Protein backbone atom coordinates (compact mmCIF):
# COMPACT_ATOMS: atom_id res chain seq x y z
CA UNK A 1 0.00 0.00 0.00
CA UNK A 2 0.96 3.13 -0.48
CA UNK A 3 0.12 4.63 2.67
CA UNK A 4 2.64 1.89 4.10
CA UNK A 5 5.57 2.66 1.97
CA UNK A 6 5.38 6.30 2.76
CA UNK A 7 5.32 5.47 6.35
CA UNK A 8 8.13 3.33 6.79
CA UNK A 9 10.03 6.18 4.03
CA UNK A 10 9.31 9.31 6.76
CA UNK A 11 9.62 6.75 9.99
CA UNK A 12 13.22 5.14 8.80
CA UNK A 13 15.44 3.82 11.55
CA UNK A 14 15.38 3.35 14.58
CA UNK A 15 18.32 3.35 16.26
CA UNK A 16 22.26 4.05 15.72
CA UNK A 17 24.15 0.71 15.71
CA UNK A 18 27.04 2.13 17.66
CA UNK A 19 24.47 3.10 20.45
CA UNK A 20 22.24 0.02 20.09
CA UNK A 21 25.67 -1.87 20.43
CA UNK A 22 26.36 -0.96 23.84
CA UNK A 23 22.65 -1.36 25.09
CA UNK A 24 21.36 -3.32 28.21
CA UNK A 25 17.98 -2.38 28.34
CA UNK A 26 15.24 -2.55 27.06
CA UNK A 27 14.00 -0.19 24.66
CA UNK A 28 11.11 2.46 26.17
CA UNK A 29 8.43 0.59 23.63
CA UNK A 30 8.48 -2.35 25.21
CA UNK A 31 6.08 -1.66 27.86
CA UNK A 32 5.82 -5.41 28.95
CA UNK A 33 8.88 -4.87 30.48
CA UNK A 34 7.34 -2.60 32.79
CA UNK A 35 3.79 -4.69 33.32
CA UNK A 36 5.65 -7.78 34.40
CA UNK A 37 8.68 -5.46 36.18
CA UNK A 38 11.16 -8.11 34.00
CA UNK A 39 14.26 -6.54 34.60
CA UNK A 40 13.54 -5.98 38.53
CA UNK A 41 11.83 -8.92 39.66
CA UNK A 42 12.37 -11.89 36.74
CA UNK A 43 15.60 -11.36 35.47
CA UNK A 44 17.41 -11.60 38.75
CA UNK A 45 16.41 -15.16 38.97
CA UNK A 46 16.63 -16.22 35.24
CA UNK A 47 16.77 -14.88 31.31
CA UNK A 48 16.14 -18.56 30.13
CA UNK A 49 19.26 -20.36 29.91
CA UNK A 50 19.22 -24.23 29.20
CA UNK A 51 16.11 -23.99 27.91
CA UNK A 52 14.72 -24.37 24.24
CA UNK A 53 11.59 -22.65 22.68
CA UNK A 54 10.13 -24.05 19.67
CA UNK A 55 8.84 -21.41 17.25
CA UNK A 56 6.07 -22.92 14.86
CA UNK A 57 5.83 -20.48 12.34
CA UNK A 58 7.44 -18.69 9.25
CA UNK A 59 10.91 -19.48 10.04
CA UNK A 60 13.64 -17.80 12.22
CA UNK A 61 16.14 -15.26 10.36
CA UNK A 62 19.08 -16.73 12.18
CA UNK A 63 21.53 -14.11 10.85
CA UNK A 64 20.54 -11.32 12.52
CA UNK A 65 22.81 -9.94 15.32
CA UNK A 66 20.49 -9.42 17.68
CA UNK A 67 19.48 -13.29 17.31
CA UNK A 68 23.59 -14.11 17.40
CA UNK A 69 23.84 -18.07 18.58
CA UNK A 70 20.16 -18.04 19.34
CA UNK A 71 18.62 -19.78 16.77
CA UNK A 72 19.29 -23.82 16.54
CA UNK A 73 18.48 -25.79 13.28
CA UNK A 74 15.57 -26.39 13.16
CA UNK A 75 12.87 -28.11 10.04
CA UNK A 76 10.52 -27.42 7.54
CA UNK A 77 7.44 -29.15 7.66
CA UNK A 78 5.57 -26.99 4.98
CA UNK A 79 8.11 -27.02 2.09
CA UNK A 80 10.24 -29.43 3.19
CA UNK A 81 13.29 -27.77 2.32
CA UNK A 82 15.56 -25.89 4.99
CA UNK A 83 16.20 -25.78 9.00
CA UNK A 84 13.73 -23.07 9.57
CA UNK A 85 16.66 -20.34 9.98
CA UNK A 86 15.07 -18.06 7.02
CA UNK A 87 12.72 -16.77 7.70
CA UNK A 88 9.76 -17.15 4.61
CA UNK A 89 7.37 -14.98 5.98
CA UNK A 90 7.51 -12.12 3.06
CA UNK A 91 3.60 -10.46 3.63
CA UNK A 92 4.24 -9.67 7.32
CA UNK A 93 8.09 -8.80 6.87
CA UNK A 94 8.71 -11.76 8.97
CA UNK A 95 6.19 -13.22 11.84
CA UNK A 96 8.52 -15.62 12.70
CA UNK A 97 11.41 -14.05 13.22
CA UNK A 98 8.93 -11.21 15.52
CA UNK A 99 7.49 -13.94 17.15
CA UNK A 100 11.26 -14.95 18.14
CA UNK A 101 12.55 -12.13 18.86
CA UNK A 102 10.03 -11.60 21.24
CA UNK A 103 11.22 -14.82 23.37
CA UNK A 104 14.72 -14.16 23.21
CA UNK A 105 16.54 -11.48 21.48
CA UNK A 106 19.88 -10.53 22.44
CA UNK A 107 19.24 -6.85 22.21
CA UNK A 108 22.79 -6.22 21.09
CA UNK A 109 22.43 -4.62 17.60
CA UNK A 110 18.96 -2.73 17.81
CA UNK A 111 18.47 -2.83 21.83
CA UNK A 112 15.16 -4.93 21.59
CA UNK A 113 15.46 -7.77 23.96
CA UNK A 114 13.38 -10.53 24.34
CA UNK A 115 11.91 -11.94 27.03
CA UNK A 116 14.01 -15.18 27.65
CA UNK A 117 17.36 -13.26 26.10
CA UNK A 118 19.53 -16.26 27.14
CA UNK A 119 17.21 -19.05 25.93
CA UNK A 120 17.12 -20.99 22.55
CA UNK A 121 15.18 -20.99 19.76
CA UNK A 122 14.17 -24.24 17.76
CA UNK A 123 12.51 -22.81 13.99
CA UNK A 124 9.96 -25.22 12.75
CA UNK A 125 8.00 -24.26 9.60
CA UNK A 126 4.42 -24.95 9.43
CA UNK A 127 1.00 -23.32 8.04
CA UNK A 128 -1.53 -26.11 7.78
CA UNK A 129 -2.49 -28.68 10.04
CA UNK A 130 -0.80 -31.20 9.14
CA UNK A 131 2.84 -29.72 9.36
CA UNK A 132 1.39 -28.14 12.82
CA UNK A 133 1.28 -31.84 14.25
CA UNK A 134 4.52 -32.66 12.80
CA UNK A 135 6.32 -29.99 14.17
CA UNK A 136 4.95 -30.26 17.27
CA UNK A 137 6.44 -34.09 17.60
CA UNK A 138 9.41 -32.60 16.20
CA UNK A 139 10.29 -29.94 18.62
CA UNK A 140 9.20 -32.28 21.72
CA UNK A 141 11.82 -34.93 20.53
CA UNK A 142 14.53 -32.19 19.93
CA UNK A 143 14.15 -31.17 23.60
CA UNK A 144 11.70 -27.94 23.34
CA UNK A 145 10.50 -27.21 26.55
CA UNK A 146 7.71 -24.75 25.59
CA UNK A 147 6.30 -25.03 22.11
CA UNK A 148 4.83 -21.33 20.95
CA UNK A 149 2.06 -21.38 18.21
CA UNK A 150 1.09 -18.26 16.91
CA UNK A 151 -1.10 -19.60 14.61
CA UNK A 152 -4.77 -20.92 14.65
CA UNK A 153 -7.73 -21.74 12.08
CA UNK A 154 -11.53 -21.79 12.76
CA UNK A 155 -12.32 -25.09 13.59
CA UNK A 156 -12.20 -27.95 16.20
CA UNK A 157 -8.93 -29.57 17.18
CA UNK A 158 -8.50 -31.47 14.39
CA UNK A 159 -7.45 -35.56 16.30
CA UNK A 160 -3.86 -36.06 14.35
CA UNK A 161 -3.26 -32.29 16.20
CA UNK A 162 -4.75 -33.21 19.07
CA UNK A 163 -2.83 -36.17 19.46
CA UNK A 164 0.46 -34.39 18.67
CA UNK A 165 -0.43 -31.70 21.83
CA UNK A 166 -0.85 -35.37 23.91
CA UNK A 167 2.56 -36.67 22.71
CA UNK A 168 4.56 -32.89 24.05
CA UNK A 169 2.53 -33.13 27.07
CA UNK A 170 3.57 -36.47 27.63
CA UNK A 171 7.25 -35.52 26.94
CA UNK A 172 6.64 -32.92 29.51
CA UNK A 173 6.64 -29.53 27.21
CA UNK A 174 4.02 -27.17 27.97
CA UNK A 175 2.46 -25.95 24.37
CA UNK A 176 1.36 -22.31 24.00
CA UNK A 177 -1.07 -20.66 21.66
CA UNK A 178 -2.26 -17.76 20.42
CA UNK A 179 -6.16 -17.29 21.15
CA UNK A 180 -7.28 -15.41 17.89
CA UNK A 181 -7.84 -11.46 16.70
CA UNK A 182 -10.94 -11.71 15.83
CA UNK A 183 -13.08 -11.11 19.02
CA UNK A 184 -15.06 -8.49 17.53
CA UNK A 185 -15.73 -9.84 14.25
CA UNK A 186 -16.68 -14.18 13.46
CA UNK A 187 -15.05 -15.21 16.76
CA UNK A 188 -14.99 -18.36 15.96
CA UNK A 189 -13.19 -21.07 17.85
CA UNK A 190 -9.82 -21.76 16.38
CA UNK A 191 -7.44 -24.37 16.69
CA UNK A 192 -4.51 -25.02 18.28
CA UNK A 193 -5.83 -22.77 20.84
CA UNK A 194 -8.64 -25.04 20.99
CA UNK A 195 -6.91 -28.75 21.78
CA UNK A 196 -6.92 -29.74 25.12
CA UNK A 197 -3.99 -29.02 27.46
CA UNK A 198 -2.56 -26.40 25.04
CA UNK A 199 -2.21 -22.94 27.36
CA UNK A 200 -4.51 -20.59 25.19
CA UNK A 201 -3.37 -16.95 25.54
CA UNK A 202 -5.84 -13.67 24.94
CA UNK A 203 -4.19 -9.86 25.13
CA UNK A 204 -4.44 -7.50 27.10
CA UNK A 205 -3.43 -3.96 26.11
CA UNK A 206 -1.18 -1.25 27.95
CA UNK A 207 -3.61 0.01 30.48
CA UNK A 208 -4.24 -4.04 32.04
CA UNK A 209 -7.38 -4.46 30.39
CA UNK A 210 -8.44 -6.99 27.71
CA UNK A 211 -7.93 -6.23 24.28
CA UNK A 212 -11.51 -5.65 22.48
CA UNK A 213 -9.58 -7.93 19.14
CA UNK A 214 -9.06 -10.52 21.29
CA UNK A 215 -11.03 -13.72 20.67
CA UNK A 216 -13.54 -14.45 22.89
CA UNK A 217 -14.04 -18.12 23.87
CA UNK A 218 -14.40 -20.39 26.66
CA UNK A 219 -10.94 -22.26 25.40
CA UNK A 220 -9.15 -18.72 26.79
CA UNK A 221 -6.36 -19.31 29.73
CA UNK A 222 -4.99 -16.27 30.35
CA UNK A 223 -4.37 -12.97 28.80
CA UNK A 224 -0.51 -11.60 28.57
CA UNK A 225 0.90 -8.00 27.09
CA UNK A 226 -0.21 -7.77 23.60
CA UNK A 227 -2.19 -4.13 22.03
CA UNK A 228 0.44 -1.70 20.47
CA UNK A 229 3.50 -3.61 20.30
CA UNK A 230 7.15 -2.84 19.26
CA UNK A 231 9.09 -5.88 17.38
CA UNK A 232 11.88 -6.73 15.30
CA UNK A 233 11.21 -8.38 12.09
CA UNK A 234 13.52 -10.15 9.91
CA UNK A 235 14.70 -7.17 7.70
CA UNK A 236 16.37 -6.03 11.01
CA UNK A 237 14.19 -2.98 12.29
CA UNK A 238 11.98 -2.46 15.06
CA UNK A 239 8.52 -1.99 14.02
CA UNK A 240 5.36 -1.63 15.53
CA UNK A 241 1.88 -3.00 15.37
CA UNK A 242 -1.82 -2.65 16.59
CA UNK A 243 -1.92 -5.82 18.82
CA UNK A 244 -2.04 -9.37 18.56
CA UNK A 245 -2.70 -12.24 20.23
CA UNK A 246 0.53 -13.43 18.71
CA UNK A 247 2.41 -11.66 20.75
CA UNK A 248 0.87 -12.15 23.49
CA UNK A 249 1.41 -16.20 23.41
CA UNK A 250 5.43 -15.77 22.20
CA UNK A 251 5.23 -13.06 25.34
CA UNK A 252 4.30 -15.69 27.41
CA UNK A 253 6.32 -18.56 26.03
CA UNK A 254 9.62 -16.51 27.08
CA UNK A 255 8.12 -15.85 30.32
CA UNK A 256 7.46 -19.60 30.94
CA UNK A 257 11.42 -20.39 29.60
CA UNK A 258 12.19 -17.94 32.59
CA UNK A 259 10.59 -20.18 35.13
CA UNK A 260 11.35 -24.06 33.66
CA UNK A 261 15.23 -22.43 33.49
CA UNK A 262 14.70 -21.35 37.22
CA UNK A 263 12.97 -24.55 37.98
CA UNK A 264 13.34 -27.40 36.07
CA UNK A 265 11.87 -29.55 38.38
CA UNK A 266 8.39 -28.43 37.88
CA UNK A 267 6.38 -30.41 35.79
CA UNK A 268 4.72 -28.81 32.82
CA UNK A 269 1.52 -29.42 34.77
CA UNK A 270 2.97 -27.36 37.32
CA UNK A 271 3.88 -24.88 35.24
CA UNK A 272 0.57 -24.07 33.93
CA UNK A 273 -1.21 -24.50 37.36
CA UNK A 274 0.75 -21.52 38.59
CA UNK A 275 -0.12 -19.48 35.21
CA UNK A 276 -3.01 -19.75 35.87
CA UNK A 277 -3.17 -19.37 39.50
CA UNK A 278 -0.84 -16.22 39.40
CA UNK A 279 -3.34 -14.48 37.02
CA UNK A 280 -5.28 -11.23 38.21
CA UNK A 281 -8.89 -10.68 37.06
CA UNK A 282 -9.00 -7.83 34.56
CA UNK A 283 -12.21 -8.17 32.60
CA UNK A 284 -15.62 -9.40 33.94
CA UNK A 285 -15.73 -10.38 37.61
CA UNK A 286 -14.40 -13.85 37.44
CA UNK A 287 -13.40 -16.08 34.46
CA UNK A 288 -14.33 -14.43 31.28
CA UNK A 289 -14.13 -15.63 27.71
CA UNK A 290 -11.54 -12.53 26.35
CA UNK A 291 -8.92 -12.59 29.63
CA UNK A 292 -9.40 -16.00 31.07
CA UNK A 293 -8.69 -16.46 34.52
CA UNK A 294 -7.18 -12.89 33.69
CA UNK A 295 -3.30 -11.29 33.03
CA UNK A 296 -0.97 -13.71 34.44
CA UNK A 297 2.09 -12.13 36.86
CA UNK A 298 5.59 -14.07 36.49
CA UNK A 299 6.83 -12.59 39.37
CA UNK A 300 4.46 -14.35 42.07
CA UNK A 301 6.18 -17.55 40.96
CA UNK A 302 9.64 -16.14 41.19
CA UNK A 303 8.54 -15.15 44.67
CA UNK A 304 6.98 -17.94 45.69
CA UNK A 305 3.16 -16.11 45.85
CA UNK A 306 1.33 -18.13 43.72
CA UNK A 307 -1.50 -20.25 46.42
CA UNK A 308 -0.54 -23.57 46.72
CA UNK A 309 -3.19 -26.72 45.57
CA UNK A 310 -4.81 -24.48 43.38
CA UNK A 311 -7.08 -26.42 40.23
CA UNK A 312 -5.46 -26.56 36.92
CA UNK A 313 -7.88 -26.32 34.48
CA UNK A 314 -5.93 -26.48 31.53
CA UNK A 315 -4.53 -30.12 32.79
CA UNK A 316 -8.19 -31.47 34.00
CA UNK A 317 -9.54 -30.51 30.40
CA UNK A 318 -6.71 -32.70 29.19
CA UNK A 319 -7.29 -35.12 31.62
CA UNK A 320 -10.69 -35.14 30.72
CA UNK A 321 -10.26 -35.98 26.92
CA UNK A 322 -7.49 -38.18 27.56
CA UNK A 323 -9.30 -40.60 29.52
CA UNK A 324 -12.35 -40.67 27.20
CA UNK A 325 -10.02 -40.88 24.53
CA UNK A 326 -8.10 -43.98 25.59
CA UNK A 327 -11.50 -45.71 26.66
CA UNK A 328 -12.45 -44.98 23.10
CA UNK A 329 -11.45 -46.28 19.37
CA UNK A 330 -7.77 -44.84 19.45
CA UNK A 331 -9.10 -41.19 20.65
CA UNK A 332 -11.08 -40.79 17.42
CA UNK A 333 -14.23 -38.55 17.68
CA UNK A 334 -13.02 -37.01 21.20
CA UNK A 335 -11.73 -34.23 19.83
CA UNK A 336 -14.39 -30.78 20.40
CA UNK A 337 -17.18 -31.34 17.98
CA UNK A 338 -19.35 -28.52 16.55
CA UNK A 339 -16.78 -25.82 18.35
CA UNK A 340 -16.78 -27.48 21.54
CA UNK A 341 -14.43 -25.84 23.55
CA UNK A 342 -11.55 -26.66 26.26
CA UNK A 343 -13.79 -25.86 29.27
CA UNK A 344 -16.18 -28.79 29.93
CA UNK A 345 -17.04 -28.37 26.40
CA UNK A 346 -18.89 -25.52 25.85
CA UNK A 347 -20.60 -24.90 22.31
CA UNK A 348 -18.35 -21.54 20.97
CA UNK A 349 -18.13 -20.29 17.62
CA UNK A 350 -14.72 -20.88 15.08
CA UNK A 351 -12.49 -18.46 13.44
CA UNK A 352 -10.84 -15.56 12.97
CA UNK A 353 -10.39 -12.59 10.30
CA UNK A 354 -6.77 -13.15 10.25
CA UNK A 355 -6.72 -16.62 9.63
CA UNK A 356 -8.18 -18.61 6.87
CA UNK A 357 -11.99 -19.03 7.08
CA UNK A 358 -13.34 -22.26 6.88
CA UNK A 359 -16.66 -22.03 6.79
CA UNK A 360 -19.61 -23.69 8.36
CA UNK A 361 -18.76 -27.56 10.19
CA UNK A 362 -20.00 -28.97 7.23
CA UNK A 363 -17.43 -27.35 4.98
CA UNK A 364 -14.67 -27.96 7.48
CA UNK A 365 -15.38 -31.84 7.09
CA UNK A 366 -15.16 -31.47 3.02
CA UNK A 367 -11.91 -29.16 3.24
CA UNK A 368 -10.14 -32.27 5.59
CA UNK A 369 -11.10 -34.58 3.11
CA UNK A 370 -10.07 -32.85 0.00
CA UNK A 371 -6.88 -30.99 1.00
CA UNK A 372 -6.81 -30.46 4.76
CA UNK A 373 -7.06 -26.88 6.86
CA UNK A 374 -4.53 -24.03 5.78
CA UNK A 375 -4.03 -21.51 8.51
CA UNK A 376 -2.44 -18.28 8.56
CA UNK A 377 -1.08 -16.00 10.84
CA UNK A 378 -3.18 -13.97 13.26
CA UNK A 379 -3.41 -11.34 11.84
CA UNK A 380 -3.48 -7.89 13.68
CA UNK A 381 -5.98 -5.29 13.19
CA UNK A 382 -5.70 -1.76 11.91
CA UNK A 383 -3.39 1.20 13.31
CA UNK A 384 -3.79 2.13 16.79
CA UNK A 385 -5.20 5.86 17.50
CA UNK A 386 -3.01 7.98 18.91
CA UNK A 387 -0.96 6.68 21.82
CA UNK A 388 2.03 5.75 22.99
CA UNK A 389 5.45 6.00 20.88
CA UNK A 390 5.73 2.65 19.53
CA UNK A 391 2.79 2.60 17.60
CA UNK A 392 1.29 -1.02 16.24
CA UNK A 393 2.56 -4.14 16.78
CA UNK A 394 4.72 -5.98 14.02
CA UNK A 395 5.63 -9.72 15.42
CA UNK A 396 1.96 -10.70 16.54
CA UNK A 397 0.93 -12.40 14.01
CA UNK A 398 0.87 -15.60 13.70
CA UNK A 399 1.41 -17.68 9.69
CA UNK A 400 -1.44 -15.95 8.00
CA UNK A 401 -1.66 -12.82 10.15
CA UNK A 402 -1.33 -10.51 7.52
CA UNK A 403 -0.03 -7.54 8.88
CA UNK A 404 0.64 -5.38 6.11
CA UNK A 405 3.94 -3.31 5.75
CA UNK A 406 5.15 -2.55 9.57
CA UNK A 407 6.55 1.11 10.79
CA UNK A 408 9.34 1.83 12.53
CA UNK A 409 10.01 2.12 16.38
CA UNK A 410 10.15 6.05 16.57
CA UNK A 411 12.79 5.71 19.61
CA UNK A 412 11.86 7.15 22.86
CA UNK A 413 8.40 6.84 24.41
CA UNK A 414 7.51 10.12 26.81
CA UNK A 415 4.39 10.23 27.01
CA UNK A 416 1.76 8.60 29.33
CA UNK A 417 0.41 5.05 28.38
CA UNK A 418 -1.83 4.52 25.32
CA UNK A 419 -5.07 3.98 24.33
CA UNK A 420 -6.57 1.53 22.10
CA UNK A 421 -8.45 1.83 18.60
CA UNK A 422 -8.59 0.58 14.80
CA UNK A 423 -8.09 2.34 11.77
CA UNK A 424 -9.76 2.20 7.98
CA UNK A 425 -8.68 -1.25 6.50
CA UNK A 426 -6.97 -0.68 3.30
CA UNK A 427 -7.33 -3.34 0.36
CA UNK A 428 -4.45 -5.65 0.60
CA UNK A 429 -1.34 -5.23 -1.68
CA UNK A 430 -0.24 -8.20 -3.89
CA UNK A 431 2.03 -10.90 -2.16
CA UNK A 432 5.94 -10.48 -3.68
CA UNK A 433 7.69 -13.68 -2.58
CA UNK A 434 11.11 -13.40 -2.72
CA UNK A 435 13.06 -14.66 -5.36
CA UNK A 436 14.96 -18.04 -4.93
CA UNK A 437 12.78 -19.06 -1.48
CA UNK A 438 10.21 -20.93 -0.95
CA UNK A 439 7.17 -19.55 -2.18
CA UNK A 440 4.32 -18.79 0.87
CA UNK A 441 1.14 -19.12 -1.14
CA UNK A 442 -1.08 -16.30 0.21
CA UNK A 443 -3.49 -16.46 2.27
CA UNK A 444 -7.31 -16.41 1.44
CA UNK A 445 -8.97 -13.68 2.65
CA UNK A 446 -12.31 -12.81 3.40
CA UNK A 447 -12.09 -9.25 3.70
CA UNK A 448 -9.44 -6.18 3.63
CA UNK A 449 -6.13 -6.48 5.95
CA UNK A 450 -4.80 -4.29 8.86
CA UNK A 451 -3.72 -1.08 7.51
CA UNK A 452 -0.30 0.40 9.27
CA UNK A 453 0.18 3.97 9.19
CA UNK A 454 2.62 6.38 10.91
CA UNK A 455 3.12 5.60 14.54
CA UNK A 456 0.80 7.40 17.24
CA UNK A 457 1.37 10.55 18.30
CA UNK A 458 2.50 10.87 22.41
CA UNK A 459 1.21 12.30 25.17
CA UNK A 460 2.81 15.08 27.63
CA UNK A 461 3.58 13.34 31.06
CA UNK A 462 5.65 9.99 31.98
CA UNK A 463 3.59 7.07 33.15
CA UNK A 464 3.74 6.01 36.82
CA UNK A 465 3.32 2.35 37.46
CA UNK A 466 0.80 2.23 40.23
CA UNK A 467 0.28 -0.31 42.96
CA UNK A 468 -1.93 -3.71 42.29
CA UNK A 469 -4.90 -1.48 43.50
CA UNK A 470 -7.94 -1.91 40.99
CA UNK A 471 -8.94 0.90 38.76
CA UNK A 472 -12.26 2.89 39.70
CA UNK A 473 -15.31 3.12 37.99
CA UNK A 474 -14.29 3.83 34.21
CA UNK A 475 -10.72 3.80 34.72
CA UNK A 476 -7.87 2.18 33.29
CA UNK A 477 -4.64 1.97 35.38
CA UNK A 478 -1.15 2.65 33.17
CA UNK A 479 0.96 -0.71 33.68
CA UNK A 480 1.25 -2.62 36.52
CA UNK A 481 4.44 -4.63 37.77
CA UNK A 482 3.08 -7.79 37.39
């Protein structure tokens, strides 16, 4: 679009290499950072070490600095052809490599840091179903302790998937996924998010409240940073986004390499029970369909606040299906039917605008038989109105997330925290694979993508993190150190 190009033309870089060399921080757009109080109260115990995260997604772009001796070889399960350590992702300038990033950049050539900045990254390459499950058993056999899938397509948990979440669980890996962007649109149940025992992820934006894209459905865990994001994408540059659920999930997926490098003695059952039981209601009183159990704080495990003998209702879904499974004919038909979802099988919806529609059940049955589900990346909604400096967010989607051309990071965020909002949806510019890669054939899409447009403008005053206090009547509180 043109819009786009002229953006990321005024915007250009972001940062001088010889500063970004020497940095060891994180830059002001990541406002996570601040929500979870990383540097203060996680990195002191860990940053991830020993401990692998599998990336299903576009690939990895291995060579950037920022990424230097992150990146393991990895597979291909789409193509065939590759380790996963280029990244193929050419619509979104690279979801992959954002959603890596994310986990565990090095910050030394930009300053971006990831999460889990001393963990690994295992690149697995996967779109449809099919390669999903395959990659799944891959990364669990090379050793992945948390599997992140940004990805999802409206549908039930197709049984060969479901199966392959049942063989990482059993290998102890705890599987992440991205919930969906589509909460105010189909909002249809998608899967992976969907399959039982996989920790399903919703955002939340800036101000600790759920993010209105976010999908709502009874399959959602727990919501993690994720509206007006800041990543780096494979050509290199920090760019920024709307939101995504996307994010949120690789968000959390470094988080969780933070604790199994810290602990790696608790279980993956473990794991999740204290997600969950960390998490702080932000939505409707109680449980809701956007947040979950609500945004989940890190730092009560590190500090040993989480409540002890808590219910894990991620693991007595899975429990759940896997017993009726096994009493069944080889677990076939126990998969949700008719967008059944995770809790106790509630009826939901299925889909998502920036993944591949499906259709109605009936079509979904025809598509498995004749060529099987295609998903693509969640894809992230239009630009956010003004707010904070670094505008949209670029690594959130998930293979099929079409994100449209990305903007810069404009540098230094001074203004208070921002607020959320959509922008007109351009139509969406033709796909240019590049030449001598593997072609990504583009997504179907059932209506315009995301448009990206300069970043948001800033506001006058520097946030102040408050106290865990709840917000009044009609307020939002800026971030919280979670």
């Amino acid at each position: 679009m043109i819009v786009s190009a002229m953006a990321m033309l005024l915007l250009g870089a972001t940062a001088a290499p010889g500063v970004a060399a020497t940095a060891t921080r994180p830059l002001p757009g990541q406002w996570w950072f601040t929500t979870w109080a990383i540097e203060g109260h996680l990195w002191p115990h860990s940053k991830g070490a020993g401990v692998t995260v599998a990336v299903l997604d576009t690939g990895v772009e291995a060579s950037l600095p920022d990424l230097a001796g992150a990146v393991l070889p990895g597979a291909d399960f789409q193509w065939g052809s590759g380790d996963g350590r280029v990244d193929q992702d050419n619509e979104n300038r690279g979801h992959g490599t954002g959603m890596a990033t994310a986990i565990a950049a090095r910050g030394t050539h930009t300053g971006f840091f990831g999460v889990a900045p001393e963990a690994k990254i295992l690149p697995v390459i996967t779109k449809d179903q099919v390669a999903i499950a395959k990659g799944i058993r891959f990364a669990a056999d090379r050793g992945a302790k948390v599997i992140n899938i940004s990805q999802g397509a409206p549908a039930p948990c197709p049984d060969d998937l479901q199966q392959a979440v049942r063989y990482a669980i059993e290998r102890d890996v705890v599987v992440v996924a991205a919930a969906g962007n589509d909460g105010e649109g189909a909002n249809q149940s998608e899967f992976p998010a969907n399959c039982k025992g996989v920790l399903a992820v919703g955002a939340s934006t800036v101000d600790n409240g759920p993010w209105n894209e976010s999908q709502r459905q009874p399959y959602v865990d727990v919501a993690a940073p994720g509206a007006n994001i800041v990543g780096l994408l494979k050509e290199g540059k920090v760019l920024s986004s709307s939101g995504g659920t996307s994010t949120a999930a690789a968000l959390t997926s470094g988080a969780i390499a933070l604790i199994r490098s810290k602990y790696p003695q608790m279980t993956n059952r473990e794991v999740v029970r204290q997600v969950v039981a960390s998490a702080k209601d932000i939505g409707a009183p109680g449980r809701d369909d956007a947040s979950g159990h609500g945004i989940w704080r890190p730092r009560l495990i590190f500090s040993g606040e989480v409540p002890k003998n808590t219910g894990n209702p991620v693991f007595e879904e899975y429990d759940q299906w896997a017993k009726s499974a096994s009493t069944g004919s080889g677990g076939q038909g126990q998969q949700p039917q008719n967008g059944q979802e995770k809790p106790g099988g509630e009826e939901s919806g299925g889909g998502s605008t920036d993944l591949i529609v499906y259709g109605a059940i009936g079509g979904v049955a025809l598509l498995i038989i004749v060529g099987g589900f295609f998903m693509t990346r969640r894809r992230n909604r239009g630009p956010a109105s003004p707010v904070f400096a670094p505008a949209q967010e670029p690594v959130m989607m998930s293979p099929g997330m079409a994100q449209g051309p990305m903007q810069p990071h404009p540098g230094q965020m001074a203004g208070p925290p921002p607020s959320m909002g959509t922008g007109p949806m351009p139509p969406q510019a033709p796909y240019q694979p590049n030449a001598g890669q593997p072609q990504y054939q583009p997504p179907q899409q059932y209506g315009p993508p995301p448009a990206y447009g300069p970043p948001p403008s800033m506001g006058s005053g520097p946030a102040q993190p408050p106290g865990d206090a709840p917000p009044g009547p009609g307020q939002a509180p800026p971030p919280q150190q979670h």
